[in-house]
Coordinates of C-alpha atoms and ligand atoms in Angstrom, one line a residue:
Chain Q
X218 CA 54.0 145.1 43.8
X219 CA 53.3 141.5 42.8
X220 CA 56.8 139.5 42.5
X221 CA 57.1 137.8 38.6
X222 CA 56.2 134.2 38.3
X223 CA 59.5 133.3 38.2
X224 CA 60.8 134.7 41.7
X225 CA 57.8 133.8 43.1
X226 CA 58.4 130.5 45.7
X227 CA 56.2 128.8 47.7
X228 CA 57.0 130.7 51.0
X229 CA 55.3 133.5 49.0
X230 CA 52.4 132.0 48.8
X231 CA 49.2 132.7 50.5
X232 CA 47.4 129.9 52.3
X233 CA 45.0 128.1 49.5
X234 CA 46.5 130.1 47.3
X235 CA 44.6 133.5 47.8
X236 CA 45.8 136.4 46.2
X237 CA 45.4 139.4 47.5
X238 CA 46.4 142.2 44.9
X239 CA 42.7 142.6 43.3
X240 CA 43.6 143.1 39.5
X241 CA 47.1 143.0 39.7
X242 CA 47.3 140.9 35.8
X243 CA 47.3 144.9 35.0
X244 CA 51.0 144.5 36.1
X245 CA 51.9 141.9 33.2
X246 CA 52.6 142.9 29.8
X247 CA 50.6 141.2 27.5
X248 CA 51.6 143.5 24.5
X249 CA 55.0 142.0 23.6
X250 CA 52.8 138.8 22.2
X251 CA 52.0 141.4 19.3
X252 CA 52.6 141.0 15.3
X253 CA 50.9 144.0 14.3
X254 CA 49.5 147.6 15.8
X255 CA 46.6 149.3 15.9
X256 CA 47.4 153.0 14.6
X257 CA 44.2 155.4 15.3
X258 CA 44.1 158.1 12.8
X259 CA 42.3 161.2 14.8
X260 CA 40.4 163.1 11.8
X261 CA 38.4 160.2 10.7
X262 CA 37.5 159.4 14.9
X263 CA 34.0 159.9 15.7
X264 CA 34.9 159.5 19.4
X265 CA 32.1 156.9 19.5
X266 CA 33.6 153.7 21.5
X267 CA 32.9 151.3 19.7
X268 CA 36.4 150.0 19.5
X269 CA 36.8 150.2 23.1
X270 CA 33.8 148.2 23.8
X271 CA 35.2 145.4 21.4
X272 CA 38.1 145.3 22.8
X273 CA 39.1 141.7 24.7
X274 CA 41.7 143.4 26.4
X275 CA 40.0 146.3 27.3
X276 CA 42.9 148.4 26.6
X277 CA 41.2 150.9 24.7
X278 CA 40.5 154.3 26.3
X279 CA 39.9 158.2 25.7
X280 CA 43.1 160.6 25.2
X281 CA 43.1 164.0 27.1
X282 CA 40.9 165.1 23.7
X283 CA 38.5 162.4 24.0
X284 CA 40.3 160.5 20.7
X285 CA 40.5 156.4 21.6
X286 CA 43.5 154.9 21.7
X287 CA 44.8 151.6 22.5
X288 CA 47.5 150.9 25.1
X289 CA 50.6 149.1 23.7
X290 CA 51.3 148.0 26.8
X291 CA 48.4 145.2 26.7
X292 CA 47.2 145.6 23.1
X293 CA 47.9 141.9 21.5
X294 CA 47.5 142.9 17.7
X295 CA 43.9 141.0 17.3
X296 CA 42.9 143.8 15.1
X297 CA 39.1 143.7 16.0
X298 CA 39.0 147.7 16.4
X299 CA 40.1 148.0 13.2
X300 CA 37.7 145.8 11.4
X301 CA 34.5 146.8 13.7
X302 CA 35.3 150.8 13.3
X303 CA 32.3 152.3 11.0
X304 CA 35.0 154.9 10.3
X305 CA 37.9 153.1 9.5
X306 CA 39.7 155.2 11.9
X307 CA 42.1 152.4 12.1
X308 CA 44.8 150.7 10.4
X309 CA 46.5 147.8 11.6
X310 CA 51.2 148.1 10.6
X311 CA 53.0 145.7 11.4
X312 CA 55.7 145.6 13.8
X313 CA 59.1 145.7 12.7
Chain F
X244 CA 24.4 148.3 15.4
X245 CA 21.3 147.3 17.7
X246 CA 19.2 149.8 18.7
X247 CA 20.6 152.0 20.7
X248 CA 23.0 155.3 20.4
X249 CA 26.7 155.1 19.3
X250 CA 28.4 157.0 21.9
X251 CA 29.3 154.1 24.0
X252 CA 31.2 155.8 26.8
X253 CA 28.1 157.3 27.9
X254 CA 26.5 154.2 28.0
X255 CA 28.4 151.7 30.0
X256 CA 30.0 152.1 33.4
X257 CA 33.6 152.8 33.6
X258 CA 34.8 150.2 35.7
X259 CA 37.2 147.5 34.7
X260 CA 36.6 144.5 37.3
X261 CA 38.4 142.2 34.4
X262 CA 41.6 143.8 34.4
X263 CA 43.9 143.5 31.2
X264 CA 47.2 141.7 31.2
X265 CA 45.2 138.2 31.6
X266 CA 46.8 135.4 28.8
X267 CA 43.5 134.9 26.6
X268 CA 44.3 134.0 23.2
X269 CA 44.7 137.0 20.7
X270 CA 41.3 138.0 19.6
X271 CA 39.5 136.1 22.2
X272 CA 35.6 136.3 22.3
X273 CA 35.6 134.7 25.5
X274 CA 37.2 137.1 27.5
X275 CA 35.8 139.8 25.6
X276 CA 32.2 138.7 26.8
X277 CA 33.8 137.8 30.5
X278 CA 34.8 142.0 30.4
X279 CA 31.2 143.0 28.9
X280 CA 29.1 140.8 31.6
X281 CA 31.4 142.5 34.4
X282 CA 30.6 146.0 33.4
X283 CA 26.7 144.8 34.2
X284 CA 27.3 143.3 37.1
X285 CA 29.0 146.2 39.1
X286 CA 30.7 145.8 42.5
X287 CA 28.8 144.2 44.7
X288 CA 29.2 140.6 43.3
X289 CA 31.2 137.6 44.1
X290 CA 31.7 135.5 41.0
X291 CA 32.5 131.3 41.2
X292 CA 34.4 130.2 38.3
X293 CA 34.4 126.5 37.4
X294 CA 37.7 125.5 35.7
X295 CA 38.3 126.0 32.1
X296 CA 39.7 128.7 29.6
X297 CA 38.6 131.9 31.8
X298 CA 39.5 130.5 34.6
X299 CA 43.1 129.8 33.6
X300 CA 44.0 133.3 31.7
X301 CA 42.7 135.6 34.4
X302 CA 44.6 133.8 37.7
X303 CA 47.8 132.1 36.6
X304 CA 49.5 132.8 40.4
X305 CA 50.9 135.2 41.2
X306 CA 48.1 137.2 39.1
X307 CA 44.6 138.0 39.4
X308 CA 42.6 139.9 36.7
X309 CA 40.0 139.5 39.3
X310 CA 38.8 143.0 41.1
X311 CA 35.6 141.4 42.2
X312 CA 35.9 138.5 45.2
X313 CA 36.2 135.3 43.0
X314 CA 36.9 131.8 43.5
X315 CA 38.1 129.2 41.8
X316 CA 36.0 125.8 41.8
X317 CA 36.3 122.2 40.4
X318 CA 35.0 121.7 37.1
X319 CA 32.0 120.2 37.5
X320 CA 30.3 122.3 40.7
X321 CA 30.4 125.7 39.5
X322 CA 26.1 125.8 40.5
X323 CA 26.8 124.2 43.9
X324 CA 29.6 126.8 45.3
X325 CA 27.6 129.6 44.2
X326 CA 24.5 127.6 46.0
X327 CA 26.4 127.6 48.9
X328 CA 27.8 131.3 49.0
X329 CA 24.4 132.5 48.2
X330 CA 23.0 130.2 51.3
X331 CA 26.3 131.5 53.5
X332 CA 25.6 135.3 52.6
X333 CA 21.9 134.6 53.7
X334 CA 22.8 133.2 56.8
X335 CA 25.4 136.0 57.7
X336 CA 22.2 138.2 57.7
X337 CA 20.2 136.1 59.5
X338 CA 22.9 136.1 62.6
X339 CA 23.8 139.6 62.4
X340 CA 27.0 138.9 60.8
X341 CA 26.5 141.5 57.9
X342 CA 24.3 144.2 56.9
X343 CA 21.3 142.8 54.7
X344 CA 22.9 144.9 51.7
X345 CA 22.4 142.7 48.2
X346 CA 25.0 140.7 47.0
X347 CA 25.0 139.4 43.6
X348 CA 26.0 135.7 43.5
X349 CA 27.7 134.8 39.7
X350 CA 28.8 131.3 38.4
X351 CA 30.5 131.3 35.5
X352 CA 31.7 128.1 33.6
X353 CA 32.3 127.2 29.9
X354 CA 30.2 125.0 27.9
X355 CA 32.1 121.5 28.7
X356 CA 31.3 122.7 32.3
X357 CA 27.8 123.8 32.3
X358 CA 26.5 121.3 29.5
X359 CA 27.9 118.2 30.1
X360 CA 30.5 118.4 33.6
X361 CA 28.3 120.5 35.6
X362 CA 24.7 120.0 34.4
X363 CA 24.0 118.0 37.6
X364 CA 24.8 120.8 39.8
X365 CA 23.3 123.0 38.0
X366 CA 20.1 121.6 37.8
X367 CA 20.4 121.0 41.9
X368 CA 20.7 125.0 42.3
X369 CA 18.1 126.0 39.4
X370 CA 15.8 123.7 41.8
X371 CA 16.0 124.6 44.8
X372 CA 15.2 128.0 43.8
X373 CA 19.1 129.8 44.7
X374 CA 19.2 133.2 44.3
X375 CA 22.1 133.7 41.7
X376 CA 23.0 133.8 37.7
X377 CA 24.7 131.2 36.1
X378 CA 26.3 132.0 32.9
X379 CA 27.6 129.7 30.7
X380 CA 30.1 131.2 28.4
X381 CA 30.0 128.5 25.0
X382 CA 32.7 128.7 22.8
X383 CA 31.7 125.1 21.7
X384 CA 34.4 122.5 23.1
X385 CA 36.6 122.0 26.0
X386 CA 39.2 124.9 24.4
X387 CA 41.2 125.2 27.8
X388 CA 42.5 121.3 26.7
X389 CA 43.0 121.5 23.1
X390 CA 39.5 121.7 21.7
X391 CA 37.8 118.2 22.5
X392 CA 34.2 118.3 21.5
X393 CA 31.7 118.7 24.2
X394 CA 27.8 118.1 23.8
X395 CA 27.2 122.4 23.0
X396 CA 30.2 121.5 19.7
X397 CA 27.7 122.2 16.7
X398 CA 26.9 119.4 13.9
X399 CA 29.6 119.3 11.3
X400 CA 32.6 121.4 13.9
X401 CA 36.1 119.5 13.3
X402 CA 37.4 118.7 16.8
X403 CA 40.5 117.2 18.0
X404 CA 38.6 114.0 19.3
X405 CA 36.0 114.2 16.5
X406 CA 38.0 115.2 13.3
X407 CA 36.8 115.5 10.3
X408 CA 39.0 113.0 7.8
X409 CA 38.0 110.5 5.0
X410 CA 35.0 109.0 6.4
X411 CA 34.0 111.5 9.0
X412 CA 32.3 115.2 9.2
X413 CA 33.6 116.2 12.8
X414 CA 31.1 116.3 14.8
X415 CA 27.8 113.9 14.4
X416 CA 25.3 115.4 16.8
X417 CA 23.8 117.7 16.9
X418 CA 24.5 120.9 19.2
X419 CA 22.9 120.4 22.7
X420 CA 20.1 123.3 23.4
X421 CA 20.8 124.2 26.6
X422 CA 18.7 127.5 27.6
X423 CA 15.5 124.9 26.6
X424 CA 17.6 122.5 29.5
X425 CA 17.3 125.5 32.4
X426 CA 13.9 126.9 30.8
X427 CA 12.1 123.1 31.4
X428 CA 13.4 124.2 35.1
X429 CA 10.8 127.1 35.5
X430 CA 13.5 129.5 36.3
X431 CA 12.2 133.3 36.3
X432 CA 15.0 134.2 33.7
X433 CA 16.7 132.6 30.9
X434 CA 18.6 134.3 28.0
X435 CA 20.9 134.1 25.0
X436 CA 23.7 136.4 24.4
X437 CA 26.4 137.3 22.3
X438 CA 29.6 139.9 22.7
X439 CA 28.6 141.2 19.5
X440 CA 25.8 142.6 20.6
X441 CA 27.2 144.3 23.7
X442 CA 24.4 146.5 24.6
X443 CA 22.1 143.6 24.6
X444 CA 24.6 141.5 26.6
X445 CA 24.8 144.0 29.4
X446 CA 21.0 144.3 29.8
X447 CA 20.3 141.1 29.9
X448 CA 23.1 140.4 32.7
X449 CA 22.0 143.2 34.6
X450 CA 18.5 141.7 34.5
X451 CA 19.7 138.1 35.2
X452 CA 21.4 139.4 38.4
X453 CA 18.5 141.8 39.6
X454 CA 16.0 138.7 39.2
X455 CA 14.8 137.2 42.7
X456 CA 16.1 133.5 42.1
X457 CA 18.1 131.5 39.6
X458 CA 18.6 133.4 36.2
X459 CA 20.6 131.4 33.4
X460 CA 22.7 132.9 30.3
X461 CA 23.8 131.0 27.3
X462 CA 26.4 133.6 25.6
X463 CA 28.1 132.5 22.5
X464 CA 32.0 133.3 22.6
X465 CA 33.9 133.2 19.5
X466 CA 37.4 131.2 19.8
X467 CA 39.7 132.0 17.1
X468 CA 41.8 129.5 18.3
X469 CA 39.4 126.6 18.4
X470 CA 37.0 127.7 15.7
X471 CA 40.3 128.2 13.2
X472 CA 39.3 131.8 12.4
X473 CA 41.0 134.6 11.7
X474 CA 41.2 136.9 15.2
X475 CA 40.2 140.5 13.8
X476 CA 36.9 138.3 12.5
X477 CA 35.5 137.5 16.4
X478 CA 33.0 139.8 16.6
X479 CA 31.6 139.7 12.8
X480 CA 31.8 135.8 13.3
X481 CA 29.1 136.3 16.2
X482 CA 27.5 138.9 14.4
X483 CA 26.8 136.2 11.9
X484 CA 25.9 133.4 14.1
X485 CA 22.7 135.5 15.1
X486 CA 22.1 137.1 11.3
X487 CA 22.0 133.4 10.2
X488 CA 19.6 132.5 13.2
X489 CA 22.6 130.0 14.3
X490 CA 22.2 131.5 17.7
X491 CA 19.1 133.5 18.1
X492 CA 19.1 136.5 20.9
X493 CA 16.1 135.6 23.2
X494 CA 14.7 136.3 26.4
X495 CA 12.6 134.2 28.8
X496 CA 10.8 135.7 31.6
X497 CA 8.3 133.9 33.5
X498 CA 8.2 131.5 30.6
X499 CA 7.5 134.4 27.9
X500 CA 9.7 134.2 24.8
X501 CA 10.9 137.3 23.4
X502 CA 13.8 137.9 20.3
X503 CA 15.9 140.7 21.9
X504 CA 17.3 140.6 18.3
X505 CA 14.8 140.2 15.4
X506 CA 15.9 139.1 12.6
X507 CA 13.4 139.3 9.6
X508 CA 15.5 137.8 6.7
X509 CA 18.3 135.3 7.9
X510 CA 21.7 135.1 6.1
X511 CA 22.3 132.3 4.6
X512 CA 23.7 129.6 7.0
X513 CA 27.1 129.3 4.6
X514 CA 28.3 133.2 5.2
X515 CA 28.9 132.0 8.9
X516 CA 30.9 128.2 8.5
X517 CA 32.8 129.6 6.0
X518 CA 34.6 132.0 7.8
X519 CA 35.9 129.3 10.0
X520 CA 38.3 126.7 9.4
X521 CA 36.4 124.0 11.5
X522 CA 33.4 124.1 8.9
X523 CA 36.0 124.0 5.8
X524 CA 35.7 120.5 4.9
X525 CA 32.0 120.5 4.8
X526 CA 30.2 119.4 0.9
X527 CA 27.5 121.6 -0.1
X528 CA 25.0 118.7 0.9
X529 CA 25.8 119.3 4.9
X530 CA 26.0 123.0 4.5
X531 CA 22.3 122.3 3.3
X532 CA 21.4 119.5 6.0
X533 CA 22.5 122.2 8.5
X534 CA 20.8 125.4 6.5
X535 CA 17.5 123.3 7.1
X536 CA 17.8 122.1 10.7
X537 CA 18.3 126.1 11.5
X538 CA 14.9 126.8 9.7
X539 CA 13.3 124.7 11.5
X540 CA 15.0 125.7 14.6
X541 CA 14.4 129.7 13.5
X542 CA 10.6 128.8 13.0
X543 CA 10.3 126.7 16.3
X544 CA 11.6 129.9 18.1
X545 CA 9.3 132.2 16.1
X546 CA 6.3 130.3 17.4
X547 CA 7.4 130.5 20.6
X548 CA 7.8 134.0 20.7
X549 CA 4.3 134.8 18.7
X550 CA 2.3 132.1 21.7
X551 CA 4.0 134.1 24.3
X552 CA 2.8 137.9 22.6
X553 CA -1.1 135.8 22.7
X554 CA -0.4 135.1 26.2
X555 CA 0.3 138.7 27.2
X556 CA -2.4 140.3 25.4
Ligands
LIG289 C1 37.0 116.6 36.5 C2 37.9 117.3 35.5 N1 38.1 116.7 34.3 C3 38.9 117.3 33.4 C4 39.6 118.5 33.7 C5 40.5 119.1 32.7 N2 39.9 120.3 32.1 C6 40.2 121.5 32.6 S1 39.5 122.8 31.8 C7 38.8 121.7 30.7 C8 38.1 122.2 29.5 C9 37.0 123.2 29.8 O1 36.1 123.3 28.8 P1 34.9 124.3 28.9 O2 34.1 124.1 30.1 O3 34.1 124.3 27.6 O4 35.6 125.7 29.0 P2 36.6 126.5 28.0 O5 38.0 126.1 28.4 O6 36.2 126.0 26.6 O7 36.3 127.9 28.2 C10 39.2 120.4 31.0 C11 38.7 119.2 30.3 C12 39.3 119.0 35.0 N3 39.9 120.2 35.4 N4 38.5 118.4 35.9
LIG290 S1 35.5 152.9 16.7 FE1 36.6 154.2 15.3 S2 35.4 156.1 15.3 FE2 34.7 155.0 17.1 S3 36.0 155.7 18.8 FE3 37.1 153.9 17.9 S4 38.5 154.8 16.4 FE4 37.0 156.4 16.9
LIG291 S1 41.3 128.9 23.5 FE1 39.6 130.1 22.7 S2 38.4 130.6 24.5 FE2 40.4 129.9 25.3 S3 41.6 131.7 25.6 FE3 42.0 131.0 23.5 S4 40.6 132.1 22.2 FE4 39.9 132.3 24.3
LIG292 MG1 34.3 125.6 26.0

């Protein structure tokens, strides 16, 4: 596990900077930035992808039944799924 | 939706090598083509990264969305680090030092870094013939700074160092063609590409890579930040930059033209600027002045394309 940013001192560091925790961003929310959600509604899903493959983030992924979904944990709000899906599968709410 | 299938999962690998939880803007085209080219390029690649927005979002230490080898180079030699780790990885074989497997060399840089910064380095390594792709990711001005124009900013783009105000448009050039730059170098592969288009995105990176010697693609990379667009709009904004003819989808191999993405009857230039605040001050005398230059453009292209089919048959 990565130490936050703001733990993190220069004795931590690697020489030239490497860092050696391939991916580890995954670690950092990213979905607290967010004004709105992305709320999949399962009967109109096709289970096509397209929203994943949009997706900046890539946060969007298959459910146990093969429905998309987007992870809050990294979901931003951009609301690109929602606008490309043919189905209209998705509605953006905003947060409270 | 191009030509192919709708049941993406089947199509395109699983793996992530741009992990999420990198600080890209919300809604960032940038980062969405970044994630695209990677599932194409598949683990065997090390990619160089010259400075600028990608760059800064995917490594703020102590963070990596990195899960390929990656390093992080000045701004203006992205084509010579990836010259010299493609030379290094050749040498390793030569000694012994490695197994002769392939791996794929990838420089990445935006378009302040490939058309203006870097274009001397990149030149140097289209040249002498190295064995990697270069791809430019062109969101059309330095954005990682606070959206100063660059040479790749179109005609008529309000910028932070060329506003548009009383007197001025934004931008008074004219957007710098820079596939036609690598093309006059006689490289096997050249190409356009656009995240909108992911299907045709991902074949033309996997073909790029797979190409004995250097291999150069242009992909356009919507910035709702710098373009003043709404975010949900990235991908329809693209969409319409290659509807319009804006930015065509081409191919060159071997010096054959080819539209990956034919359009027969172009949009009308106006249903792409006006989604985007940097366009908004534009009088319906520009909008014209640029509607034009694109037909010309469109038709220049077309040409192209139909000399090349002569050529093959
Ligand atoms: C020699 C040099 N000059 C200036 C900078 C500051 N700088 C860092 S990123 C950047 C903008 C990069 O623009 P671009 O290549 O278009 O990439 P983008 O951020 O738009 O993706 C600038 C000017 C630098 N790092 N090095
Ligand atoms: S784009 Fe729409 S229909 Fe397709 S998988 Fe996503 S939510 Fe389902
Ligand atoms: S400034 Fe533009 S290119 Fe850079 S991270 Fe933000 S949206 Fe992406
Ligand atoms: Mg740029």
């Amino acid at each position: 596990m990565t130490k936050p940013g703001g733990e993190l001192t220069w004795k931590d560091l690697e020489i030239g900077a490497v860092m050696t925790e391939p991916g580890n961003a995954s670690q950092y929310q990213t979905g607290d930035w967010r004004t709105q959600r992305p709320v999949h509604e399962h009967s109109r899903c096709i289970k096509c992808g397209l929203c994943a493959i949009f997706c900046p983030e890539g946060c969007i992924e298959p459910n146990e039944e093969g429905f998309f979904e987007a992870n809050l944990f990294y979901c931003k709000g951009c609301g690109i799924c929602a606008r490309e899906c043919w189905t209209k599968a998705i509605t953006m709410v905003e947060e409270e | 939706m191009e030509k192919y299938a709708v049941f993406v999962p089947k199509l395109i690998a699983k793996r992530e090598s741009f992990a999420p939880g990198h600080r890209a803007c919300v809604g960032c085209g940038e980062a969405l083509a970044v994630r695209q080219a990677c599932k194409a390029l598949g683990r065997d690649a090390i990619i160089v990264n010259a400075t600028g927005c990608m760059e800064v979002i995917a490594t703020p230490i102590p963070y990596t969305s990195w899960r390929l080898p990656w390093i992080h180079t000045l701004f203006e030699n992205a084509a010579a680090t990836a010259s010299g780790v493609e030379a290094g990885l050749k040498a390793m074989v030569r000694k012994g030092k490695r197994p002769a497997k392939e791996i794929r060399v990838v420089a990445m840089a935006g378009d302040g870094g490939t058309s203006d910064i870097g274009l001397q380095a990149l030149s140097g390594a289209l040249e002498r013939g190295h064995d990697f792709l270069y791809i430019c990711f062109d969101n059309e001005a330095y954005m990682n700074t606070g959206i100063q124009r660059s040479s790749a900013t179109p005609y008529g783009a309000s910028t932070t160092t060329a506003p548009a105000g009383k007197l001025s448009i934004g931008q008074v050039t004219w957007k710098k063609n820079m596939p036609a730059i690598a093309a006059a170098h006689d490289i096997p592969y050249v190409a356009t590409a656009c995240p909108s288009y992911p299907f045709d995105l991902m074949a033309k990176v996997e073909k790029g890579v797979s190409t004995p010697g250097p291999a150069y693609i242009h992909i356009l990379s919507v910035c709702p930040t710098g373009w003043r667009c709404a975010p949900d709009l990235t991908v329809r904004i693209g969409r319409l930059a290659v509807e319009t003819g804006i930015f065509p989808l081409y191919e060159i191999e071997n010096g054959k033209y080819k539209l990956t993405i034919d359009v027969p009857q172009l949009r009308p230039v106006r249903d792409y600027l006006k989604l985007q605040g940097r366009f908004r001050h534009l009088s319906e005398e520009k909008v014209l002045e640029i509607q034009n230059r694109v037909n010309v453009d469109y038709a220049r292209l077309k040409e192209k394309v139909a000399c090349s089919q002569k050529l093959n048959s």
